[in-house]
Each structure stands twice: as structure tokens, then as C-alpha cells.
Amino acid sequence: MSLPARKTEDLLFGVDRSATGRFWTLSPVDEALVRRLASSVGGSDLVARLLAGRGVEPGTAGAYLSPTLRDSFPDPSSFADMDKAAAVVLDAILDKKKVTVFADYDVDGGTSSAILTRYFRAWGEELGLYVPDRLEEGYGPSPEAFRHLKESGNDLVITVDCGAAAVHALEEAERIGLDVVVIDHHLMSGHHPPAAALVNPNRPDDTSGQGHLAAAGVVFVFVAALNRLARERGIAPSDGLPDIMHLLDLAALGTLCDLAPLRGVNRAFVRQGLTMLSRGQNEGLRALADVSGISKVETVYHATFMLGPRLNAGGRVGDPWLAAKLLATDDRAEAIALAEQLHALNEERKAVEAAILDQATAQAEQALAKTPDRGILIAAGEGWHPGVIGIVAGRLKERFHLPSIVIGWGRGLGPVAKGSGRSVTGVNIGDAISAAAREGIILSGGGHAMAGGLSLEPDQIPGFDRWMVDHMAQFTAERAAALELTIDAVLAPGAVTTELADQIAGLGPYGAGAPEPVFALQSVHVSHARQVGANHLKITAEDATGRLDCIAWRAADAPLGEVLTPGRKVHLAGRLKAEEWNGRRRVQLEVMDAAEA
């Protein structure tokens, strides 16, 4: 893709095209704000600069750095239908009705269902579970699923992380006399499907201002509403009301793995939830940590990159019920067995993903060689598993910095092809897919700004590719802007210490909406480089101030690896990570990008 000309003075170190095809800029901050913040955070210019770059003001710095539920927890009654939902569910508990939770098959759905299961158990009641099969049933409740649950004797179904858009299913539930409480967080159209209660901070008439919550966060607020209602009625189990603070580990895990923005109460969920996770009180999570090789779950990385993929593996390539069962069990032996199954499925998922990624990358390179200015990548293959095509689309987007769609069909997956898309900032892929569906280019599809899904006939793929390339031509400026890598600060290798890394970590939690700081090293020599693992590079960068160990993930067979060779003088960009190795703590730079100096 040809880039518009840029002023050299706007570029950091003059980098206008790095190893990964990006241009570098230094994060602009209000220097007056930095000075005001420095006085309120102990005088550290770097800390103040990082906070200013994240929109933190002196008056909110304390809450940002030390988030608590006491200060940020929303009034449950501010959510539309929350009080109604609490009454319906508490009555069902007291009347010992048969209740089942219908959960989505991802981590947010699994943690949401486990919060409810554990809450019901504290009242001496067992909550039934239903998780749809991704291949056989697709996302969310269907009329058939609700009929099955009704025929199984259920009096009430609670949907979590799904249901708000399931109009036909909810209409069928109303017709057959099955009460349904929906607890969701996905965007809704103006149509309000029938339900005993529909709790969703993103429903059009909700005024809670909590639309950034993941489903697990909404469910946590819901169990708080249940406790409040029980307290008002003067009722409780024999051991007292459930201590919902013990469920914060699940709320934090769902929030992180669903990439909910880390602002407001989400920061408190994660900060306090990570403390709960580190105690290992949840048998399922403790067993999963053991098979993952984690002695203690205490970081965002542990939750999102170690536990999250394993919990998702069942819904992607195996049994979608495994994660929800694991998170809800108190039986150590069952937890170990379920954790081992999920670990094995995750290994299978990685193998399937790697094979599809190789083929999809080859298709993307061929497409760009033929049409360098195309604004979107579309890769498709027979037998490509729908459980991993979204991950592969994300990998293509990260590598080529272009909106990407990956499509699979056939070989037991059904005659209709399924696609999943991921986009770059500024290019709404959900709108583009919806437009293609309206024009009859594909069978159906939609999504949101950064991700979307679609269904189409395999013979529609070439026409869809042409239509998308034409449609994306209007977003040249937005695609170019997506190539910007914003650097928070420039550091010298000799200035990087474990103390500095700990200070930066203390500004967390980091995640969606609260990005981890990116630092640059200027004009350093690569004095050592070797491949580790499958395709990672371990390098040493040094200058007159000292040396720093660095790691570049998945770089050995990528353009980034071609720059990171011994003897070269380069600029590096990445994130600092402290770790413990053989009893001693050290810090390294996780390299995101590099450029010739």
C-alpha cells in the first residue's frame, strides 16, 4: 500500500517504514498536565508522562492507580430490568424451580455461567448448564434449544453472554411458556425481544453508562443485586448470604479475555480479581494453571495468554461445555481431568491454527503481490475449521496491518462457508460485511468496528473479494493511519532495571482501553541473536549505557527477523517485562518492531 508523504519532523528517529511496515511517532502529551501529575505521583516524570498519555487527570490519578469496587461499583438498579431479573431469579431459587444457565462457548460465557452456578450452590441449589455447539448450533440460543430445555422440565433459563439478539428463540420461548432472563452485553438493535427480563447495559433504553462491561461483569453486578434483594427481604441461606467477593477471579478473567475496556469498574474487577486469582481458591483455575506450568496466576498475561486460550479451546475444536464445567467445579479430581482435556484440545487448536495460518499467509502474500494497494485481505480454504478462522484473521491483520477475513467450508463443516474478520482502527469491518449482505453479495453477516462474521456460498467468495476490495478503496487514509506505532518514551538500555519495570507494571492493569506502554531504544547494536522455540528470536541490544536482553516473538520467519541480526545498528520498539528465572529477577524488552538506524 502506498503511503502519503509524512513530515520528517513528525517521525521518531525518522522511521517512516519499519521492519513491519509502520511509521513511528512519539506520543504527544500536555506538558502542563505532566507537571501537575508529577506532583501527585511522587515526582516521577516518566510515570506522569505515561498517565497523561492515557488521559488521566490529577483528580482521577488515585482512582486509576488504586481502583476499588467501593469507589467504582455501579448501582445495580441503574441497569434496565436488573431489579426485575433479580426478583425472578431469587423467587426461582426460593421456590426450588428447575433453572438452567445457557452460556456462550467463550471465556466470558464460561466465567459468567460459573459465577451463577457458584451463587446458586451457596443457596443449596444446583444450576443446570447448556452450552451450544459452535459447529452444530452456532452462537446463542435457538428455538430448538429452548424447546429441548422446556421438554427437559426447566422452569427458567438464564442466558449469559448471549440472547439479546435471539429474537426468534425468545419468541419461541414465550410461545411454549418458558421463562427466560437474558443477561448480555452485546450491541442491540431497536427491537426488544420478549423475555421475563433483559439485562444489557447496551440495550438502547439502558441509562447505566456501563456499556463497557463484559458479560462476566454484568453477571457480577447481577449477583450483587440478588444479595441486595435477599437482604431487603430478610432471607439468606443457613450459612449467610453468598460472599460474592470470592467470585471476583471469574469476573476478572471474563473481563480480560473478552477484551473489555479497562476503565471504570472494569479496572477494579481486574485489579482485585487478580489478587483473588493468585490465591488459587478456584479448583478449576488452579488445575488449569498447573497444566499450563504456572505456579501462581497473578498477571494479566497469565490470565489472557495462558488460561484464556485453554479455556477457549473446548469451544473452538472440542467440547464447548468443558470450560464452564471446569470453572464451576469444587472437585479436585474432576478439575484435573477437565484441565487436562482443555490443555490437550489447546495443543490440537494450535496445530490446526498453524496449518491454516501458513496457507492463509501464502494467499495474502499472493494477493498483495498481484494488487499491492488492495485495502483488505481475504483468504479461504476448504476444511478450514471455523473455530480458529477468527484467530487466523487476527494474525493476518497483525502481520499485514490490513483488515482481514478468513473463510472455511466443507469437509464435515457443511456446504455453507463461514467467515470471520478482524479490522484495523478506523475501518469498520462489521458495517462493510453488513452492506455486502444487504446487497446480496453474501448470505448474511455483520459485526462491529473491529470484528465481524459472515455466511456465504463457496462460489460467492470471488465476487465477495472483488466487492470488498472496491468497498475498502475509500479508506486509504484510515488504513495508512493504522500503520502508526506510537511510542510512549525513549529509554537507554542502561536505564532499564527491574525497579523501572515494576514501577511501570504498577500503573496497570493493562489491556483493552489501557494499553501497555511502548518504549523505544535508539541506535543500539545487536550484539547477539539466536532462535529459540519454533520461531522466536532472543537478542542482546547494547550501547554506551549498557546492554539489554530482548525477545521477539514469532519473528524468525518474518520481516522483523531479517533486521535483528548480529552486528546491525537498529532502533527497537517494545514493552518491558520483568520475570523470574532460576531464582533471580530480570527484565527484558519484548520487541514489537525494529528499524535500521
XYZ file of C-alpha atoms in Angstrom:
597
model
C 0.000 0.000 0.000
C 1.434 3.395 -0.975
C 1.635 5.801 1.945
C 1.063 9.539 1.903
C 4.180 11.623 2.424
C 4.990 12.462 6.042
C 6.981 15.299 7.530
C 10.293 14.010 8.846
C 9.937 16.132 11.978
C 6.760 14.222 12.888
C 8.579 10.883 12.848
C 10.511 9.412 15.766
C 14.125 8.770 14.680
C 12.913 9.438 11.121
C 11.355 5.954 10.909
C 8.818 6.118 8.085
C 8.832 2.410 7.223
C 9.980 -0.065 9.842
C 10.610 -3.791 9.527
C 6.883 -4.394 9.957
C 5.916 -1.583 7.580
C 4.993 1.035 10.170
C 5.970 4.622 10.897
C 6.925 5.714 14.408
C 5.774 8.750 16.330
C 6.272 9.927 19.891
C 3.085 10.134 21.936
C 2.035 13.790 22.227
C 1.285 14.827 25.808
C 0.271 18.053 27.520
C 3.459 19.124 29.319
C 1.473 21.230 31.805
C -0.590 18.145 32.653
C 2.602 16.116 33.077
C 3.903 18.641 35.603
C 0.622 18.617 37.551
C 0.532 14.826 37.566
C 4.171 14.535 38.641
C 3.419 16.342 41.896
C 0.606 13.890 42.677
C 2.521 10.677 41.843
C 5.724 11.190 43.766
C 7.569 13.376 41.292
C 8.260 10.760 38.609
C 8.293 12.410 35.199
C 8.015 9.066 33.387
C 5.015 7.897 35.419
C 3.328 11.274 34.956
C 4.017 11.161 31.222
C 2.525 7.678 30.893
C -0.576 8.677 32.836
C -1.031 11.844 30.792
C -0.807 9.804 27.601
C -3.726 7.713 28.868
C -5.953 10.683 29.603
C -5.571 10.546 33.389
C -6.085 13.819 35.260
C -4.633 14.677 38.699
C -8.100 14.373 40.241
C -8.562 10.830 38.933
C -4.982 9.582 39.271
C -5.627 7.983 42.666
C -8.643 6.013 41.444
C -6.776 4.991 38.284
C -3.715 3.744 40.160
C -5.642 2.103 43.025
C -9.066 1.136 41.651
C -11.555 -0.275 44.160
C -15.075 -1.646 43.909
C -16.056 0.644 46.773
C -15.385 3.692 44.608
C -16.478 2.429 41.190
C -19.199 -0.189 41.618
C -22.410 0.840 39.828
C -25.859 0.848 41.401
C -27.435 -2.391 40.096
C -30.806 -0.629 39.836
C -29.337 1.730 37.225
C -29.447 -1.163 34.729
C -32.727 -1.578 32.872
C -34.585 -4.686 34.106
C -31.948 -5.533 36.746
C -34.397 -5.370 39.650
C -36.982 -7.358 37.678
C -34.384 -10.022 36.802
C -33.241 -10.282 40.432
C -36.820 -10.825 41.606
C -37.498 -13.529 39.009
C -34.303 -15.442 39.791
C -34.452 -15.110 43.581
C -38.053 -16.361 43.537
C -36.920 -19.323 41.417
C -34.191 -20.137 43.960
C -36.598 -19.937 46.895
C -39.288 -21.950 45.092
C -36.673 -24.563 44.095
C -37.612 -24.291 40.434
C -35.536 -26.084 37.808
C -33.227 -23.440 36.325
C -30.583 -23.753 33.606
C -27.943 -21.244 32.542
C -27.471 -21.016 28.757
C -23.910 -19.810 28.183
C -21.834 -18.764 25.214
C -18.868 -21.047 24.488
C -16.083 -18.497 25.090
C -14.308 -17.464 28.316
C -16.751 -14.651 29.016
C -19.657 -17.078 28.739
C -17.902 -19.722 30.820
C -16.964 -17.350 33.636
C -20.460 -15.834 33.604
C -22.117 -19.234 33.940
C -19.679 -20.273 36.682
C -20.461 -17.142 38.717
C -24.154 -18.040 38.635
C -23.539 -21.745 39.299
C -21.453 -20.961 42.372
C -24.005 -18.418 43.569
C -26.858 -20.943 43.254
C -24.740 -23.566 45.040
C -24.333 -21.226 48.003
C -28.146 -21.327 48.299
C -28.080 -25.123 48.193
C -29.338 -25.266 44.603
C -27.684 -26.781 41.543
C -27.975 -24.776 38.346
C -28.285 -26.687 35.080
C -25.930 -25.888 32.204
C -26.351 -25.668 28.434
C -23.625 -24.572 26.025
C -24.369 -24.664 22.267
C -22.022 -26.449 19.883
C -20.236 -23.964 17.624
C -20.467 -26.185 14.547
C -23.879 -27.776 15.050
C -25.842 -24.920 16.639
C -23.859 -21.733 16.169
C -23.860 -18.764 18.510
C -26.597 -18.105 21.029
C -29.949 -19.716 21.824
C -32.121 -21.234 19.124
C -35.825 -22.159 19.127
C -34.768 -25.828 19.106
C -32.562 -25.398 22.170
C -35.329 -23.675 24.118
C -37.810 -26.377 23.174
C -35.336 -29.007 24.390
C -34.883 -27.187 27.705
C -38.640 -26.850 28.167
C -39.165 -30.556 27.436
C -36.439 -31.345 29.986
C -38.588 -29.772 32.698
C -36.923 -26.383 33.059
C -38.999 -23.603 34.568
C -36.489 -20.834 33.895
C -33.483 -20.285 31.619
C -30.881 -17.583 32.229
C -28.839 -16.720 29.128
C -25.394 -15.224 29.731
C -23.171 -13.507 27.159
C -25.857 -14.140 24.540
C -29.590 -13.868 23.973
C -30.155 -10.157 23.469
C -30.428 -10.578 19.689
C -32.080 -14.018 19.730
C -35.486 -12.731 18.666
C -36.828 -15.957 17.132
C -35.627 -18.084 20.061
C -37.179 -15.772 22.641
C -40.431 -15.619 20.712
C -40.479 -19.425 20.730
C -39.783 -19.462 24.483
C -42.738 -17.151 25.032
C -44.952 -19.381 22.875
C -44.104 -22.574 24.804
C -44.285 -20.919 28.231
C -40.579 -20.981 29.111
C -39.446 -18.037 31.229
C -36.121 -16.551 30.118
C -33.919 -13.965 31.812
C -31.313 -12.526 29.444
C -28.009 -11.187 30.812
C -25.904 -9.919 27.939
C -23.621 -7.082 26.888
C -23.667 -7.186 23.084
C -24.978 -4.314 20.999
C -28.703 -4.450 20.247
C -30.925 -3.075 17.538
C -34.040 -1.180 18.497
C -36.174 -4.345 18.661
C -36.715 -5.626 22.209
C -37.344 -9.398 22.136
C -39.789 -10.860 24.690
C -38.250 -12.049 27.978
C -39.083 -12.169 31.664
C -36.222 -9.666 31.994
C -33.470 -8.456 29.681
C -30.398 -7.022 31.388
C -27.926 -5.481 28.980
C -26.079 -2.194 29.515
C -26.018 -1.853 25.717
C -29.775 -2.097 25.168
C -30.995 1.181 23.656
C -33.017 2.310 26.691
C -30.394 1.480 29.348
C -29.006 4.524 31.172
C -26.471 2.814 33.455
C -23.479 4.049 31.461
C -21.857 0.610 31.882
C -21.771 -0.488 28.258
C -18.055 -1.269 28.562
C -18.681 -4.253 30.864
C -18.097 -7.808 29.707
C -20.883 -10.298 30.388
C -18.981 -11.565 33.440
C -19.019 -8.035 34.823
C -22.756 -7.674 34.231
C -23.363 -11.048 35.910
C -21.250 -9.974 38.901
C -23.423 -6.868 39.257
C -26.459 -9.164 38.956
C -25.416 -11.400 41.876
C -24.843 -8.219 43.895
C -28.454 -7.278 43.049
C -29.606 -10.738 44.176
C -27.817 -10.327 47.508
C -29.292 -6.866 47.996
C -32.812 -8.108 47.282
C -32.391 -11.059 49.650
C -31.144 -8.683 52.335
C -34.163 -6.427 51.806
C -36.464 -9.437 52.178
C -34.604 -10.607 55.272
C -33.729 -14.024 53.827
C -30.456 -15.909 53.423
C -29.057 -19.450 53.275
C -28.183 -21.053 56.616
C -24.527 -20.045 56.209
C -25.412 -16.450 55.358
C -25.569 -14.656 52.036
C -23.021 -15.757 49.418
C -19.716 -13.865 49.621
C -19.577 -12.648 46.047
C -16.087 -11.202 46.523
C -14.836 -14.774 46.103
C -16.232 -14.629 42.557
C -14.028 -11.714 41.513
C -11.461 -14.070 39.978
C -14.093 -15.149 37.451
C -15.247 -11.587 36.790
C -11.648 -10.510 36.155
C -10.937 -13.449 33.844
C -14.048 -12.832 31.740
C -13.307 -9.110 31.555
C -9.728 -9.642 30.389
C -10.368 -12.446 27.912
C -13.283 -10.600 26.295
C -11.032 -7.540 25.834
C -13.432 -5.247 27.688
C -12.015 -1.714 28.078
C -10.134 -1.391 31.377
C -11.857 1.715 32.681
C -14.283 2.378 35.500
C -15.307 -0.699 37.474
C -13.514 -2.988 34.998
C -10.180 -1.796 36.404
C -11.337 -2.721 39.890
C -12.627 -6.106 38.713
C -9.221 -6.898 37.241
C -7.006 -5.393 39.973
C -8.913 -7.079 42.817
C -9.706 -10.175 40.766
C -6.032 -10.830 40.026
C -5.409 -10.850 43.778
C -8.146 -13.460 44.133
C -6.707 -15.463 41.212
C -3.283 -15.536 42.865
C -4.780 -17.287 45.914
C -5.776 -20.302 43.809
C -9.124 -20.791 45.536
C -10.953 -21.909 42.383
C -10.188 -25.617 41.936
C -10.664 -25.462 38.166
C -8.394 -22.484 37.652
C -5.767 -23.982 39.958
C -5.777 -27.208 37.934
C -5.593 -25.286 34.654
C -2.670 -23.243 35.982
C -0.892 -26.474 36.920
C -1.188 -27.977 33.420
C -0.141 -24.597 31.974
C 3.061 -24.566 34.014
C 2.076 -21.554 36.123
C 2.922 -21.738 39.818
C 0.695 -18.756 40.617
C -1.764 -16.843 38.419
C -1.031 -13.216 39.196
C -0.680 -11.232 35.965
C -2.811 -10.144 33.036
C -0.504 -12.221 30.824
C -1.218 -15.365 32.836
C -4.967 -14.805 32.550
C -5.205 -13.816 28.891
C -2.377 -15.751 27.210
C -2.055 -18.860 29.384
C -5.501 -19.628 30.818
C -7.690 -17.908 28.206
C -6.642 -19.927 25.126
C -7.020 -23.209 27.013
C -10.484 -22.269 28.260
C -11.482 -21.284 24.728
C -10.105 -24.471 23.178
C -13.168 -26.564 24.025
C -15.500 -24.170 22.243
C -13.166 -23.922 19.241
C -12.218 -27.502 18.423
C -13.822 -29.793 21.016
C -16.448 -29.976 23.754
C -17.902 -26.497 24.403
C -19.089 -27.482 27.906
C -15.606 -28.148 29.311
C -14.645 -24.588 30.315
C -17.916 -23.832 32.104
C -17.733 -27.156 33.964
C -14.106 -26.568 34.949
C -14.739 -23.082 36.291
C -17.710 -24.244 38.370
C -16.350 -27.462 39.897
C -15.157 -27.830 43.502
C -13.939 -31.403 42.929
C -10.151 -31.539 42.610
C -10.089 -34.798 40.634
C -12.723 -33.577 38.185
C -10.863 -30.265 37.826
C -7.615 -32.032 36.930
C -9.333 -34.243 34.344
C -11.138 -31.292 32.725
C -7.980 -29.152 32.738
C -6.002 -31.905 31.025
C -8.690 -32.243 28.353
C -8.642 -28.496 27.685
C -4.841 -28.450 27.576
C -4.838 -31.258 25.003
C -7.509 -29.517 22.926
C -5.462 -26.324 23.003
C -2.466 -28.190 21.593
C -4.751 -29.513 18.842
C -6.073 -25.997 18.255
C -2.553 -24.627 17.877
C -1.670 -27.268 15.289
C -4.857 -26.624 13.300
C -4.318 -22.861 13.531
C -0.669 -23.091 12.394
C -1.573 -25.111 9.320
C -4.358 -22.726 8.294
C -2.202 -19.681 9.042
C 0.552 -20.902 6.714
C -1.929 -21.331 3.865
C -3.749 -18.064 4.576
C -0.464 -16.130 4.758
C 0.591 -17.520 1.384
C -2.739 -16.447 -0.118
C -2.380 -12.971 1.405
C 1.144 -12.541 0.014
C -0.003 -13.639 -3.438
C -2.949 -11.225 -3.336
C -0.710 -8.315 -2.340
C 1.855 -9.199 -4.979
C -0.914 -9.038 -7.580
C -2.641 -5.927 -6.162
C -0.311 -4.056 -3.753
C -2.865 -1.331 -2.998
C -5.748 -3.634 -2.077
C -7.307 -2.499 1.190
C -8.355 -5.877 2.580
C -7.093 -9.455 2.676
C -9.449 -12.394 2.122
C -8.186 -15.957 2.452
C -10.336 -19.054 2.053
C -9.916 -22.802 2.152
C -11.918 -25.997 2.157
C -11.846 -27.707 5.537
C -10.578 -24.643 7.417
C -12.021 -25.034 10.909
C -14.481 -22.265 11.907
C -13.203 -22.462 15.475
C -9.835 -20.935 14.533
C -10.506 -18.766 11.483
C -11.047 -15.718 13.714
C -7.645 -16.199 15.310
C -6.025 -16.567 11.881
C -7.764 -13.405 10.652
C -6.303 -11.588 13.641
C -2.821 -12.911 12.848
C -3.088 -11.693 9.240
C -4.239 -8.281 10.429
C -1.301 -8.045 12.835
C 1.242 -9.059 10.203
C -0.015 -7.029 7.243
C -1.810 -4.188 9.101
C -4.865 -4.594 6.891
C -8.465 -5.668 7.575
C -8.529 -9.441 7.075
C -11.234 -12.062 6.552
C -10.676 -15.821 6.695
C -13.295 -18.243 5.335
C -13.713 -22.000 5.669
C -16.192 -24.605 4.437
C -16.699 -28.295 3.613
C -15.142 -31.500 4.992
C -17.881 -32.109 7.511
C -18.386 -28.419 8.210
C -21.455 -28.103 5.988
C -21.933 -26.690 2.491
C -22.232 -23.047 3.599
C -18.935 -21.249 4.147
C -18.318 -19.350 7.381
C -16.042 -16.340 7.616
C -14.541 -14.275 10.401
C -12.994 -10.829 10.026
C -10.701 -8.565 12.059
C -10.018 -4.934 11.286
C -7.696 -2.037 11.957
C -8.678 1.122 13.784
C -10.793 3.427 11.640
C -12.142 0.795 9.234
C -15.495 -0.630 10.369
C -15.478 -4.201 9.094
C -18.860 -5.015 10.641
C -20.527 -2.283 8.600
C -18.781 -3.484 5.433
C -19.943 -7.076 5.945
C -23.492 -5.886 6.707
C -23.506 -3.849 3.497
C -22.376 -6.879 1.498
C -25.225 -8.899 2.995
C -27.794 -6.196 2.179
C -26.645 -6.153 -1.438
C -26.883 -9.940 -1.724
C -23.137 -10.418 -2.174
C -23.153 -12.897 0.734
C -25.929 -14.772 2.536
C -25.679 -12.970 5.877
C -23.264 -11.236 8.187
C -22.455 -8.305 10.402
C -20.445 -7.376 13.468
C -18.848 -4.291 14.951
C -15.987 -1.953 14.121
C -13.115 -4.343 14.788
C -14.615 -7.784 14.120
C -17.340 -9.452 12.105
C -18.729 -12.750 10.930
C -20.430 -13.904 7.755
C -22.004 -16.811 5.881
C -21.816 -17.310 2.125
C -21.776 -19.964 -0.560
C -18.243 -21.019 -1.587
C -18.906 -19.866 -5.171
C -19.693 -16.374 -3.819
C -16.154 -15.905 -2.488
C -14.537 -14.434 -5.659
C -17.359 -11.899 -6.053
C -17.191 -11.051 -2.352
C -13.451 -10.483 -2.649
C -13.925 -8.073 -5.576
C -16.763 -6.254 -3.810
C -14.730 -5.850 -0.606
C -11.658 -4.542 -2.445
C -13.825 -1.924 -4.164
C -15.570 -1.041 -0.891
C -12.305 -0.641 1.040
C -10.799 1.724 -1.535
C -12.495 4.622 0.274
C -10.488 4.024 3.471
C -6.972 4.757 2.216
C -6.268 7.424 4.856
C -7.646 5.259 7.666
C -5.539 2.283 6.627
C -2.447 4.463 6.443
C -3.145 5.840 9.932
C -3.373 2.261 11.240
C 0.322 1.854 10.376
C 1.330 4.347 13.064
C 3.240 2.930 16.037
C 3.040 5.388 18.905
C 5.980 5.339 21.307
C 5.398 6.469 24.896
C 9.022 7.249 25.770
C 12.621 6.665 24.719
C 14.886 4.705 27.068
C 18.572 3.784 27.114
C 19.480 0.122 27.729
C 21.427 1.062 30.844
C 18.389 2.793 32.344
C 16.220 -0.324 32.187
C 16.070 -2.011 35.584
C 13.694 -4.359 37.383
C 12.748 -1.417 39.574
C 11.712 0.579 36.495
C 9.766 -2.384 35.135
C 7.983 -2.799 38.488
C 7.147 0.913 38.530
C 5.604 0.652 35.063
C 3.732 -2.538 35.990
C 2.295 -0.661 38.963
C 0.369 1.584 36.570
C -1.645 -1.443 35.418
C -3.709 -3.385 34.887
C -3.085 -3.029 31.174
C -5.375 -4.288 28.462
C -8.021 -3.034 26.068
C -8.533 0.699 26.531
C -5.465 0.913 28.768
C -2.554 -0.062 26.521
C 0.740 -1.192 27.953
C 3.463 1.434 27.393
C 5.660 1.092 24.323
C 9.287 2.191 24.662
C 11.977 2.772 22.061
C 15.731 2.196 22.167
C 17.678 4.446 19.801
C 20.658 3.324 17.743
C 21.580 0.161 19.617
C 23.834 -2.620 18.346
C 22.551 -6.180 18.063
C 25.478 -7.972 19.675
C 23.886 -11.412 19.843
C 20.910 -13.177 18.250
C 19.685 -16.768 18.335
C 16.469 -18.579 17.565
C 14.532 -20.045 20.484
C 11.479 -22.243 20.298
C 9.712 -22.624 16.982
C 10.327 -19.176 15.512
C 11.212 -16.693 18.250
C 14.403 -14.627 18.424
C 16.427 -13.886 21.529
C 18.768 -10.905 21.056
C 21.030 -8.628 23.066
C 20.941 -4.888 22.371
C 23.657 -2.586 23.675
C 25.052 0.913 23.525
C 27.415 3.009 25.637
C 24.998 2.966 28.595
C 24.744 -0.819 28.881
C 23.057 -3.879 27.420
C 19.539 -5.275 27.473
C 18.158 -8.728 26.730
C 15.291 -8.751 24.214
C 12.842 -11.287 22.834
C 10.984 -11.022 19.517
C 8.055 -13.428 19.352
C 7.279 -15.199 16.048
C 9.968 -13.104 14.326
C 12.414 -15.686 12.990
C 10.467 -16.252 9.780
C 9.083 -12.709 9.484
C 10.486 -9.426 8.113
C 11.267 -8.340 11.679
C 13.749 -11.186 11.996
C 15.676 -10.015 8.941
C 16.586 -6.787 10.765
C 17.522 -8.394 14.091
C 20.848 -9.877 13.026
C 24.204 -9.588 14.870
C 26.298 -6.545 14.026
C 23.408 -4.366 12.899
C 22.673 -0.959 14.351
C 18.936 -0.599 14.882
C 16.152 1.248 16.632
C 13.916 -1.044 18.705
C 10.360 -0.632 19.942
C 8.694 -2.837 22.523
C 7.367 -3.425 26.022
C 9.324 -4.056 29.213
C 8.665 -7.279 31.109
C 10.183 -8.369 34.405
C 10.408 -12.093 35.078
C 11.990 -14.525 37.498
C 14.495 -17.057 36.167
C 16.497 -19.512 38.277
C 15.748 -17.571 41.433
C 16.732 -14.131 40.128
C 14.609 -11.381 38.643
C 15.486 -9.800 35.341
C 13.873 -7.500 32.809
C 13.774 -7.784 29.046
C 12.279 -5.901 26.123
C 9.587 -7.705 24.148
C 10.368 -6.383 20.669
C 7.339 -5.319 18.629
C 9.194 -3.585 15.813
C 12.611 -2.509 14.598
C 14.170 -0.229 12.024
C 17.632 0.245 10.554
C 19.463 3.065 12.352
